[in-house]
Amino acid sequence: MVYFNGTNGANPYGSLTLLGDGNFYGTTAYGGISNSGTVFQLSTNGTLTVLGSFTGTNGSHPDGKLTVGPNGHLYGTTFFGGVSNVGTVFEISTQGIINTVLDFTGTNGANPEAGLLWNSDGYFYGTTEGGGSKKFGLGTVFKLTPGGALTTLVNFGQTNGSNPDGDLIKGPDGNIYGATPQGGTGFNGTVFRLDANGTMTTLFSFPSTPLNSSFSSGYRPYGGLILFTNGNFIDLYGTAFGGGNNGGGTIF
């Protein structure tokens, strides 16, 4: 068991990533040399090594998981920090050198909460909780080269969802799937699909129903989705923060 004490990090949000070297890698949102978060390595015997600390300039407060890139380095996002203090995409080697791949500016997205998805087409895919070209800055879906060239695929504008938090996943059909905890026709979140051309389709909008309604499928899916395949069918599973028979949320 490992205890964080501030110096070695504090308050981890994201899940761990297991690499081929047999070690786990993860982040803490706080702690480190500037209390702006850390990236760490954890051996299976419980030895924790801080690989790097965020300083604000190179990012601050990473919340999402780490993803292995094509060069074997780890890539992730920070919620704050960078040139506009609205987040970054970073790269870190297992030797602990942090490089900023992209600074978010607001227009191209802001405050990424989730980690990145590496796709076989040579791009990372991700979301930002805020920013984008729509009014009020309700978030984006983007694709990004390992060198830092960003293309915004979706600007959320309420009716098609808003403020995504959870990780994206890729289905066996080649499409990418995700959820938003707000927006949609019922203003309580959506589940969406992104095809190979970057076109988004809303698969489901959580309804605007009373919180204790037995007809409510839930509302506000903050977490990511998982896939289950059965023959030619693909089922998506997730959790909703509230709603359901007792108003305490659902698994859908």
GROMACS .gro file of C-alpha atoms in nm:
model
  252
    1MET     CA    1   0.000   0.000   0.000
    2VAL     CA    2   0.122   0.351  -0.085
    3TYR     CA    3   0.035   0.665   0.109
    4PHE     CA    4   0.063   1.002  -0.060
    5ASN     CA    5   0.211   1.272   0.160
    6GLY     CA    6   0.230   1.579  -0.060
    7THR     CA    7   0.597   1.549  -0.144
    8ASN     CA    8   0.534   1.235  -0.350
    9GLY     CA    9   0.197   1.366  -0.474
   10ALA     CA   10  -0.153   1.406  -0.337
   11ASN     CA   11  -0.513   1.344  -0.438
   12PRO     CA   12  -0.498   1.111  -0.741
   13TYR     CA   13  -0.805   1.125  -0.969
   14GLY     CA   14  -0.717   0.913  -1.273
   15SER     CA   15  -0.683   0.537  -1.301
   16LEU     CA   16  -0.352   0.354  -1.329
   17THR     CA   17  -0.189   0.245  -1.654
   18LEU     CA   18   0.010  -0.081  -1.671
   19LEU     CA   19   0.306  -0.085  -1.909
   20GLY     CA   20   0.499  -0.374  -2.054
   21ASP     CA   21   0.780  -0.316  -1.804
   22GLY     CA   22   0.550  -0.451  -1.533
   23ASN     CA   23   0.510  -0.115  -1.357
   24PHE     CA   24   0.198   0.097  -1.304
   25TYR     CA   25   0.195   0.464  -1.398
   26GLY     CA   26  -0.041   0.735  -1.281
   27THR     CA   27  -0.086   1.097  -1.177
   28THR     CA   28  -0.183   1.298  -0.874
   29ALA     CA   29  -0.378   1.622  -0.906
   30TYR     CA   30  -0.186   1.794  -0.628
   31GLY     CA   31   0.144   1.761  -0.445
   32GLY     CA   32   0.494   1.762  -0.587
   33ILE     CA   33   0.735   2.053  -0.593
   34SER     CA   34   0.470   2.316  -0.677
   35ASN     CA   35   0.160   2.141  -0.541
   36SER     CA   36   0.040   2.120  -0.903
   37GLY     CA   37   0.052   1.744  -0.937
   38THR     CA   38   0.289   1.464  -1.025
   39VAL     CA   39   0.345   1.168  -1.254
   40PHE     CA   40   0.457   0.854  -1.073
   41GLN     CA   41   0.573   0.498  -1.134
   42LEU     CA   42   0.459   0.221  -0.902
   43SER     CA   43   0.619  -0.123  -0.891
   44THR     CA   44   0.417  -0.431  -0.803
   45ASN     CA   45   0.596  -0.449  -0.467
   46GLY     CA   46   0.466  -0.104  -0.377
   47THR     CA   47   0.769   0.113  -0.449
   48LEU     CA   48   0.661   0.455  -0.573
   49THR     CA   49   0.892   0.677  -0.777
   50VAL     CA   50   0.797   1.034  -0.869
   51LEU     CA   51   0.892   1.075  -1.236
   52GLY     CA   52   0.797   1.440  -1.272
   53SER     CA   53   0.624   1.732  -1.106
   54PHE     CA   54   0.406   1.994  -1.269
   55THR     CA   55   0.491   2.357  -1.212
   56GLY     CA   56   0.201   2.541  -1.375
   57THR     CA   57   0.399   2.643  -1.682
   58ASN     CA   58   0.412   2.282  -1.802
   59GLY     CA   59   0.061   2.205  -1.677
   60SER     CA   60  -0.121   2.178  -1.348
   61HIS     CA   61  -0.363   1.932  -1.183
   62PRO     CA   62  -0.375   1.625  -1.410
   63ASP     CA   63  -0.702   1.436  -1.361
   64GLY     CA   64  -0.717   1.172  -1.636
   65LYS     CA   65  -0.539   0.845  -1.701
   66LEU     CA   66  -0.209   0.816  -1.887
   67THR     CA   67  -0.197   0.667  -2.238
   68VAL     CA   68   0.097   0.502  -2.412
   69GLY     CA   69   0.191   0.670  -2.739
   70PRO     CA   70   0.357   0.520  -3.048
   71ASN     CA   71   0.703   0.611  -2.918
   72GLY     CA   72   0.650   0.428  -2.589
   73HIS     CA   73   0.617   0.753  -2.394
   74LEU     CA   74   0.318   0.837  -2.175
   75TYR     CA   75   0.071   1.107  -2.275
   76GLY     CA   76  -0.187   1.281  -2.061
   77THR     CA   77  -0.377   1.601  -1.992
   78THR     CA   78  -0.378   1.865  -1.722
   79PHE     CA   79  -0.690   2.054  -1.619
   80PHE     CA   80  -0.508   2.383  -1.555
   81GLY     CA   81  -0.170   2.531  -1.638
   82GLY     CA   82   0.002   2.611  -1.963
   83VAL     CA   83   0.021   2.948  -2.135
   84SER     CA   84  -0.350   3.027  -2.082
   85ASN     CA   85  -0.394   2.832  -1.756
   86VAL     CA   86  -0.673   2.623  -1.912
   87GLY     CA   87  -0.482   2.300  -1.951
   88THR     CA   88  -0.229   2.113  -2.158
   89VAL     CA   89  -0.150   1.785  -2.328
   90PHE     CA   90   0.186   1.654  -2.207
   91GLU     CA   91   0.430   1.378  -2.289
   92ILE     CA   92   0.660   1.215  -2.035
   93SER     CA   93   0.919   0.946  -2.082
   94THR     CA   94   0.970   0.672  -1.827
   95GLN     CA   95   1.291   0.862  -1.739
   96GLY     CA   96   1.076   1.153  -1.621
   97ILE     CA   97   1.117   1.431  -1.878
   98ILE     CA   98   0.788   1.624  -1.920
   99ASN     CA   99   0.729   1.797  -2.254
  100THR     CA  100   0.426   2.009  -2.336
  101VAL     CA  101   0.265   1.880  -2.656
  102LEU     CA  102  -0.019   2.134  -2.667
  103ASP     CA  103  -0.140   2.436  -2.472
  104PHE     CA  104  -0.516   2.483  -2.470
  105THR     CA  105  -0.624   2.842  -2.523
  106GLY     CA  106  -1.001   2.833  -2.473
  107THR     CA  107  -1.087   2.862  -2.841
  108ASN     CA  108  -0.937   2.520  -2.911
  109GLY     CA  109  -1.079   2.378  -2.588
  110ALA     CA  110  -1.021   2.424  -2.217
  111ASN     CA  111  -0.986   2.217  -1.900
  112PRO     CA  112  -0.955   1.857  -2.018
  113GLU     CA  113  -1.080   1.624  -1.746
  114ALA     CA  114  -1.035   1.288  -1.920
  115GLY     CA  115  -0.729   1.112  -2.054
  116LEU     CA  116  -0.647   1.044  -2.418
  117LEU     CA  117  -0.736   0.759  -2.652
  118TRP     CA  118  -0.465   0.645  -2.897
  119ASN     CA  119  -0.618   0.531  -3.225
  120SER     CA  120  -0.473   0.322  -3.505
  121ASP     CA  121  -0.518   0.612  -3.749
  122GLY     CA  122  -0.221   0.785  -3.586
  123TYR     CA  123  -0.409   1.032  -3.369
  124PHE     CA  124  -0.488   1.077  -3.004
  125TYR     CA  125  -0.854   1.153  -2.936
  126GLY     CA  126  -0.979   1.343  -2.633
  127THR     CA  127  -1.229   1.586  -2.490
  128THR     CA  128  -1.222   1.917  -2.309
  129GLU     CA  129  -1.477   2.005  -2.044
  130GLY     CA  130  -1.489   2.368  -2.151
  131GLY     CA  131  -1.388   2.599  -2.429
  132GLY     CA  132  -1.450   2.568  -2.800
  133SER     CA  133  -1.618   2.797  -3.049
  134LYS     CA  134  -1.973   2.773  -2.916
  135LYS     CA  135  -2.129   3.025  -2.682
  136PHE     CA  136  -2.041   2.975  -2.315
  137GLY     CA  137  -1.762   2.727  -2.402
  138LEU     CA  138  -1.931   2.391  -2.346
  139GLY     CA  139  -1.642   2.169  -2.447
  140THR     CA  140  -1.498   1.988  -2.747
  141VAL     CA  141  -1.390   1.658  -2.895
  142PHE     CA  142  -1.050   1.678  -3.064
  143LYS     CA  143  -0.788   1.468  -3.237
  144LEU     CA  144  -0.418   1.536  -3.194
  145THR     CA  145  -0.098   1.417  -3.358
  146PRO     CA  146   0.188   1.313  -3.128
  147GLY     CA  147   0.363   1.628  -3.250
  148GLY     CA  148   0.085   1.855  -3.123
  149ALA     CA  149  -0.127   1.939  -3.430
  150LEU     CA  150  -0.486   1.965  -3.304
  151THR     CA  151  -0.808   1.933  -3.502
  152THR     CA  152  -1.136   2.017  -3.330
  153LEU     CA  153  -1.395   1.760  -3.436
  154VAL     CA  154  -1.692   1.865  -3.223
  155ASN     CA  155  -1.789   2.186  -3.049
  156PHE     CA  156  -2.058   2.105  -2.795
  157GLY     CA  157  -2.349   2.346  -2.799
  158GLN     CA  158  -2.600   2.213  -2.546
  159THR     CA  159  -2.837   2.025  -2.779
  160ASN     CA  160  -2.561   1.781  -2.881
  161GLY     CA  161  -2.431   1.755  -2.523
  162SER     CA  162  -2.197   1.961  -2.309
  163ASN     CA  163  -1.901   1.948  -2.071
  164PRO     CA  164  -1.767   1.592  -2.126
  165ASP     CA  165  -1.578   1.436  -1.834
  166GLY     CA  166  -1.529   1.064  -1.907
  167ASP     CA  167  -1.277   0.883  -2.126
  168LEU     CA  168  -1.349   0.801  -2.489
  169ILE     CA  169  -1.345   0.438  -2.602
  170LYS     CA  170  -1.307   0.273  -2.941
  171GLY     CA  171  -1.550   0.007  -3.055
  172PRO     CA  172  -1.479  -0.298  -3.273
  173ASP     CA  173  -1.675  -0.121  -3.546
  174GLY     CA  174  -1.400   0.143  -3.566
  175ASN     CA  175  -1.617   0.415  -3.415
  176ILE     CA  176  -1.537   0.610  -3.100
  177TYR     CA  177  -1.791   0.642  -2.819
  178GLY     CA  178  -1.832   0.880  -2.529
  179ALA     CA  179  -2.077   1.055  -2.299
  180THR     CA  180  -2.151   1.403  -2.170
  181PRO     CA  181  -2.297   1.468  -1.823
  182GLN     CA  182  -2.499   1.767  -1.938
  183GLY     CA  183  -2.680   1.892  -2.248
  184GLY     CA  184  -2.888   1.697  -2.493
  185THR     CA  185  -3.261   1.732  -2.551
  186GLY     CA  186  -3.333   1.667  -2.183
  187PHE     CA  187  -3.034   1.874  -2.059
  188ASN     CA  188  -2.922   1.574  -1.849
  189GLY     CA  189  -2.646   1.433  -2.067
  190THR     CA  190  -2.591   1.226  -2.379
  191VAL     CA  191  -2.419   0.921  -2.521
  192PHE     CA  192  -2.254   0.984  -2.858
  193ARG     CA  193  -2.070   0.810  -3.142
  194LEU     CA  194  -1.789   0.955  -3.352
  195ASP     CA  195  -1.721   0.795  -3.692
  196ALA     CA  196  -1.394   0.777  -3.886
  197ASN     CA  197  -1.470   1.111  -4.053
  198GLY     CA  198  -1.514   1.286  -3.721
  199THR     CA  199  -1.892   1.314  -3.756
  200MET     CA  200  -2.076   1.289  -3.424
  201THR     CA  201  -2.412   1.121  -3.378
  202THR     CA  202  -2.608   1.150  -3.054
  203LEU     CA  203  -2.723   0.798  -2.967
  204PHE     CA  204  -2.920   0.889  -2.657
  205SER     CA  205  -3.023   1.195  -2.458
  206PHE     CA  206  -3.103   1.140  -2.093
  207PRO     CA  207  -3.456   1.268  -2.035
  208SER     CA  208  -3.563   1.562  -1.826
  209THR     CA  209  -3.763   1.371  -1.565
  210PRO     CA  210  -3.820   1.410  -1.189
  211LEU     CA  211  -3.523   1.281  -0.993
  212ASN     CA  212  -3.730   1.014  -0.819
  213SER     CA  213  -3.925   0.907  -1.127
  214SER     CA  214  -3.948   0.533  -1.185
  215PHE     CA  215  -3.939   0.609  -1.558
  216SER     CA  216  -3.608   0.789  -1.541
  217SER     CA  217  -3.312   0.616  -1.702
  218GLY     CA  218  -3.087   0.834  -1.493
  219TYR     CA  219  -2.916   1.163  -1.554
  220ARG     CA  220  -2.567   1.308  -1.585
  221PRO     CA  221  -2.325   1.029  -1.683
  222TYR     CA  222  -1.995   1.164  -1.553
  223GLY     CA  223  -1.789   0.849  -1.604
  224GLY     CA  224  -1.676   0.684  -1.922
  225LEU     CA  225  -1.837   0.393  -2.104
  226ILE     CA  226  -1.739   0.030  -2.152
  227LEU     CA  227  -1.824  -0.195  -2.445
  228PHE     CA  228  -1.961  -0.546  -2.457
  229THR     CA  229  -1.988  -0.723  -2.791
  230ASN     CA  230  -2.225  -1.010  -2.861
  231GLY     CA  231  -2.222  -1.128  -3.219
  232ASN     CA  232  -2.314  -0.836  -3.442
  233PHE     CA  233  -2.435  -0.621  -3.153
  234ILE     CA  234  -2.237  -0.371  -2.949
  235ASP     CA  235  -2.372  -0.282  -2.607
  236LEU     CA  236  -2.256   0.026  -2.418
  237TYR     CA  237  -2.260   0.032  -2.039
  238GLY     CA  238  -2.214   0.323  -1.802
  239THR     CA  239  -2.331   0.492  -1.487
  240ALA     CA  240  -2.559   0.792  -1.434
  241PHE     CA  241  -2.509   1.020  -1.135
  242GLY     CA  242  -2.877   1.059  -1.049
  243GLY     CA  243  -3.230   0.955  -1.138
  244GLY     CA  244  -3.373   0.604  -1.140
  245ASN     CA  245  -3.638   0.457  -0.912
  246ASN     CA  246  -3.486   0.598  -0.595
  247GLY     CA  247  -3.321   0.910  -0.733
  248GLY     CA  248  -2.975   0.777  -0.648
  249GLY     CA  249  -2.849   0.704  -0.997
  250THR     CA  250  -2.846   0.412  -1.236
  251ILE     CA  251  -2.630   0.167  -1.427
  252PHE     CA  252  -2.745   0.172  -1.789
   0.00000   0.00000   0.00000
